Short mmCIF file of C-alpha atoms in Angstrom, two decimals:
data_model
loop_
_atom_site.label_atom_id
_atom_site.label_comp_id
_atom_site.label_asym_id
_atom_site.label_seq_id
_atom_site.Cartn_x
_atom_site.Cartn_y
_atom_site.Cartn_z
CA MET A 1 104.79 122.96 92.60
CA ARG A 2 102.24 125.48 93.83
CA MET A 3 103.66 128.74 95.09
CA SER A 4 101.87 130.84 97.67
CA VAL A 5 101.20 134.53 97.10
CA SER A 6 102.57 136.91 99.70
CA PRO A 7 100.22 139.52 101.22
CA GLU A 8 102.32 142.26 99.59
CA VAL A 9 101.86 140.80 96.12
CA ALA A 10 98.18 140.01 96.69
CA SER A 11 97.56 143.64 97.64
CA LYS A 12 99.11 144.89 94.40
CA CYS A 13 97.56 142.73 91.71
CA LEU A 14 94.92 140.34 90.50
CA VAL A 15 95.97 136.80 91.39
CA ILE A 16 95.36 134.17 88.71
CA PRO A 17 94.92 130.88 90.61
CA ASP A 18 96.88 127.76 89.78
CA LYS A 19 95.23 125.46 87.24
CA SER A 20 92.82 128.18 86.14
CA GLY A 21 92.10 129.17 82.56
CA TYR A 22 89.49 129.18 79.82
CA ASP A 23 88.62 126.95 76.89
CA THR A 24 90.28 128.28 73.75
CA ASN A 25 87.08 127.61 71.78
CA MET A 26 85.42 130.47 73.66
CA PHE A 27 87.71 133.09 72.10
CA ASN A 28 88.72 134.46 68.73
CA ILE A 29 92.21 133.08 68.20
CA PRO A 30 94.35 133.37 65.06
CA VAL A 31 94.09 130.14 63.07
CA LYS A 32 97.87 129.73 63.08
CA TYR A 33 97.81 129.36 66.88
CA ALA A 34 94.47 127.66 67.52
CA SER A 35 95.86 124.11 67.76
CA PHE A 36 98.86 125.07 69.85
CA LEU A 37 97.31 126.56 72.96
CA GLU A 38 96.45 124.63 76.08
CA LYS A 39 94.17 127.38 77.38
CA ILE A 40 93.57 131.10 77.62
CA LEU A 41 94.85 132.29 80.97
CA ILE A 42 93.91 135.98 80.85
CA PRO A 43 91.47 137.31 78.22
CA ASN A 44 92.29 140.50 76.33
CA GLY A 45 89.50 142.52 77.92
CA LEU A 46 90.70 141.73 81.42
CA VAL A 47 94.28 142.64 80.48
CA LYS A 48 93.14 146.04 79.20
CA ASP A 49 90.86 146.81 82.15
CA ARG A 50 93.60 145.94 84.60
CA THR A 51 96.10 148.06 82.65
CA HIS A 52 93.80 151.08 82.79
CA LYS A 53 93.57 150.75 86.57
CA LEU A 54 97.35 150.54 86.81
CA ALA A 55 97.61 153.77 84.82
CA VAL A 56 95.52 155.61 87.40
CA ASP A 57 97.46 154.04 90.27
CA ILE A 58 100.82 155.03 88.77
CA LEU A 59 99.82 158.65 88.24
CA GLY A 60 98.52 158.76 91.79
CA THR A 61 101.95 157.97 93.21
CA LEU A 62 103.78 160.79 91.42
CA PRO A 63 104.38 163.98 93.40
CA SER A 64 102.25 166.99 92.49
CA GLU A 65 105.32 168.90 91.36
CA CYS A 66 106.17 166.21 88.78
CA LYS A 67 105.95 167.75 85.31
CA GLY A 68 107.32 164.83 83.32
CA LEU A 69 107.59 161.05 83.41
CA VAL A 70 110.15 159.05 81.47
CA VAL A 71 108.79 155.63 80.54
CA LEU A 72 111.37 152.98 79.68
CA CYS A 73 109.62 150.30 77.65
CA VAL A 74 111.53 147.02 77.79
CA LEU A 75 111.52 145.37 74.36
CA LYS A 76 110.44 143.24 72.81
CA GLY A 77 107.77 141.80 75.05
CA GLY A 78 106.68 144.96 76.80
CA TYR A 79 105.57 146.97 73.78
CA LYS A 80 101.86 146.09 73.82
CA PHE A 81 101.47 146.54 77.55
CA CYS A 82 103.42 149.78 77.45
CA SER A 83 101.37 151.17 74.58
CA GLU A 84 98.09 150.45 76.36
CA LEU A 85 99.42 151.77 79.68
CA VAL A 86 100.79 155.04 78.30
CA ASP A 87 97.63 155.62 76.26
CA ALA A 88 95.53 155.16 79.40
CA MET A 89 97.75 157.52 81.40
CA GLU A 90 97.58 160.20 78.72
CA LYS A 91 93.80 159.96 78.52
CA PHE A 92 93.54 160.29 82.29
CA ILE A 93 95.86 163.32 82.24
CA CYS A 94 93.73 164.97 79.55
CA SER A 95 90.56 164.49 81.58
CA SER A 96 92.05 165.79 84.84
CA ASP A 97 93.96 168.83 86.08
CA ILE A 98 97.33 167.04 85.97
CA ASN A 99 100.00 169.12 84.19
CA MET A 100 102.51 166.49 83.10
CA SER A 101 104.08 165.10 79.96
CA ILE A 102 105.13 161.51 79.24
CA LYS A 103 108.21 160.63 77.25
CA VAL A 104 108.70 157.03 76.08
CA GLU A 105 112.09 155.47 75.44
CA PHE A 106 112.55 151.92 74.14
CA ILE A 107 115.27 149.80 75.69
CA ARG A 108 116.51 146.25 75.89
CA LEU A 109 118.07 144.66 78.93
CA LYS A 110 120.95 142.43 77.97
CA SER A 111 122.97 140.21 80.27
CA TYR A 112 126.60 139.86 79.36
CA HIS A 113 129.37 137.65 80.67
CA ASN A 114 133.09 138.05 80.32
CA VAL A 115 136.23 137.79 82.39
CA SER A 116 135.73 141.05 84.25
CA SER A 117 131.96 141.14 84.69
CA THR A 118 129.66 138.18 85.15
CA GLY A 119 125.91 138.49 84.97
CA GLU A 120 125.91 142.28 84.69
CA ILE A 121 123.20 144.15 82.80
CA GLN A 122 123.58 146.37 79.76
CA VAL A 123 120.79 148.81 78.88
CA ILE A 124 120.57 149.04 75.09
CA GLY A 125 118.62 151.83 73.43
CA LEU A 126 119.56 154.84 75.53
CA SER A 127 122.98 156.04 74.46
CA ASP A 128 123.42 158.07 77.62
CA LEU A 129 121.72 157.03 80.84
CA SER A 130 122.72 160.33 82.44
CA VAL A 131 119.63 161.89 80.79
CA LEU A 132 117.65 160.17 83.57
CA GLU A 133 119.28 162.30 86.24
CA GLY A 134 116.62 164.09 88.27
CA LYS A 135 113.80 162.50 86.25
CA HIS A 136 110.88 160.41 87.43
CA VAL A 137 111.29 157.05 85.68
CA LEU A 138 108.88 154.18 85.09
CA ILE A 139 110.21 150.91 83.70
CA VAL A 140 107.53 148.92 81.87
CA GLU A 141 108.09 145.18 81.55
CA ASP A 142 105.96 142.32 80.22
CA ILE A 143 106.86 139.73 82.86
CA VAL A 144 109.06 139.40 85.93
CA ASP A 145 110.21 135.82 86.32
CA THR A 146 113.20 135.35 88.63
CA GLY A 147 113.54 139.12 89.09
CA MET A 148 117.32 139.00 88.73
CA THR A 149 117.47 141.02 85.50
CA MET A 150 115.26 143.80 86.84
CA THR A 151 117.13 143.94 90.14
CA LYS A 152 120.41 144.49 88.30
CA ALA A 153 118.84 146.99 85.89
CA LEU A 154 117.46 149.06 88.77
CA LYS A 155 120.85 149.10 90.44
CA LEU A 156 122.41 150.40 87.24
CA ILE A 157 119.75 153.06 86.58
CA ASN A 158 119.89 154.32 90.17
CA GLU A 159 123.57 155.12 89.67
CA TYR A 160 122.41 158.01 87.48
CA THR A 161 120.38 159.55 90.36
CA PRO A 162 116.87 159.80 88.91
CA ALA A 163 114.29 161.51 91.12
CA SER A 164 112.46 158.21 91.37
CA VAL A 165 112.41 154.80 89.69
CA GLN A 166 109.43 152.47 89.68
CA CYS A 167 108.59 149.34 87.70
CA ALA A 168 105.27 148.24 86.22
CA SER A 169 105.08 144.63 85.08
CA LEU A 170 102.08 143.09 83.42
CA LEU A 171 102.85 139.70 84.95
CA LEU A 172 104.69 138.47 88.02
CA LYS A 173 105.33 134.75 87.77
CA ARG A 174 105.04 132.60 90.88
CA THR A 175 108.25 130.60 90.81
CA ASP A 176 110.61 129.09 93.35
CA LYS A 177 113.46 130.61 91.33
CA SER A 178 112.44 134.16 92.30
CA CYS A 179 115.06 136.33 93.98
CA GLY A 180 112.27 138.04 95.91
CA TYR A 181 112.00 141.19 93.79
CA ILE A 182 108.48 142.65 93.64
CA PRO A 183 107.63 145.48 91.20
CA GLU A 184 105.78 148.53 92.49
CA PHE A 185 102.95 147.89 90.03
CA ILE A 186 101.76 144.46 88.93
CA GLY A 187 98.94 143.54 86.61
CA PHE A 188 98.61 139.88 87.48
CA SER A 189 100.29 137.22 89.58
CA CYS A 190 100.36 134.17 87.33
CA PRO A 191 101.19 130.47 87.80
CA ASP A 192 104.59 129.12 86.80
CA GLU A 193 103.44 128.13 83.31
CA PHE A 194 104.70 128.85 79.79
CA VAL A 195 102.67 131.99 79.14
CA LEU A 196 102.64 133.92 75.88
CA GLY A 197 100.59 136.35 73.86
CA TYR A 198 99.96 140.07 74.20
CA GLY A 199 103.59 140.76 73.36
CA LEU A 200 105.11 137.70 75.02
CA ASP A 201 106.58 135.21 72.59
CA TYR A 202 107.95 131.77 71.97
CA ASN A 203 110.73 132.05 69.38
CA GLU A 204 109.10 135.27 68.10
CA PHE A 205 105.69 133.62 67.64
CA PHE A 206 102.49 134.42 69.59
CA ARG A 207 103.32 138.09 70.21
CA ASP A 208 100.24 138.95 68.12
CA LEU A 209 97.92 136.71 70.14
CA PRO A 210 95.49 139.22 71.72
CA HIS A 211 95.05 137.19 74.91
CA ILE A 212 97.56 135.74 77.35
CA GLY A 213 97.58 131.98 76.92
CA VAL A 214 99.53 128.86 77.77
CA ILE A 215 101.25 126.92 75.01
CA ASN A 216 100.73 123.15 74.71
CA ASP A 217 103.33 120.49 73.97
CA ALA A 218 102.43 120.44 70.29
CA GLY A 219 103.06 124.17 70.12
CA ILE A 220 106.43 123.89 71.81
CA GLU A 221 107.45 121.30 69.25
CA HIS A 222 105.94 123.05 66.22
CA PHE A 223 107.47 126.46 66.89
CA LYS A 224 110.82 125.38 68.28
CA GLU A 225 113.93 126.65 66.57
CA HIS A 226 115.36 124.26 64.01
#
């Protein structure tokens, strides 16, 4: 089912239309994946150019008195996007009069269910979230799907009274399962397809694909867990 793009989302990102994509034969693709991709959805060059623009946009929103930014990179999928984004921000800082440092922390967001708490979020990687108190925080994620996990994570992080919390997601999936959450910074709005590559995986495969692609049925079968 096609999902419309709200004006708010359209103003924040590059919208990848439904049923769009490129022939895989037009790109350098690792041999191990060549037969298992339906198409390339977003080429590597476009991902990087868009990420560099996001870096400038993010820095532009921080108050002039901000001397430090804490970046929370959500593993595993967000590592490539985060690396490119932070590198672009640091290069922009070096070429401007901005006096600010960037600290990167690596975290995982884990849902847990038990008798007393259902569907809550646990932030793994930071032993003490109180270190975020009074800090400007940027959460970097590979993809926002339903938005439920990020909504709960933001609620938890805000309990530690950071100066500000924003989220940058490389992808925002158009899905009818969305809770309505929209990140402050979005690289691309993408169709509700099985996307992977550039850090996103299927059973730990395809993270090293330089582009963002869509897996085919043969790929789903070949790389499924046995």
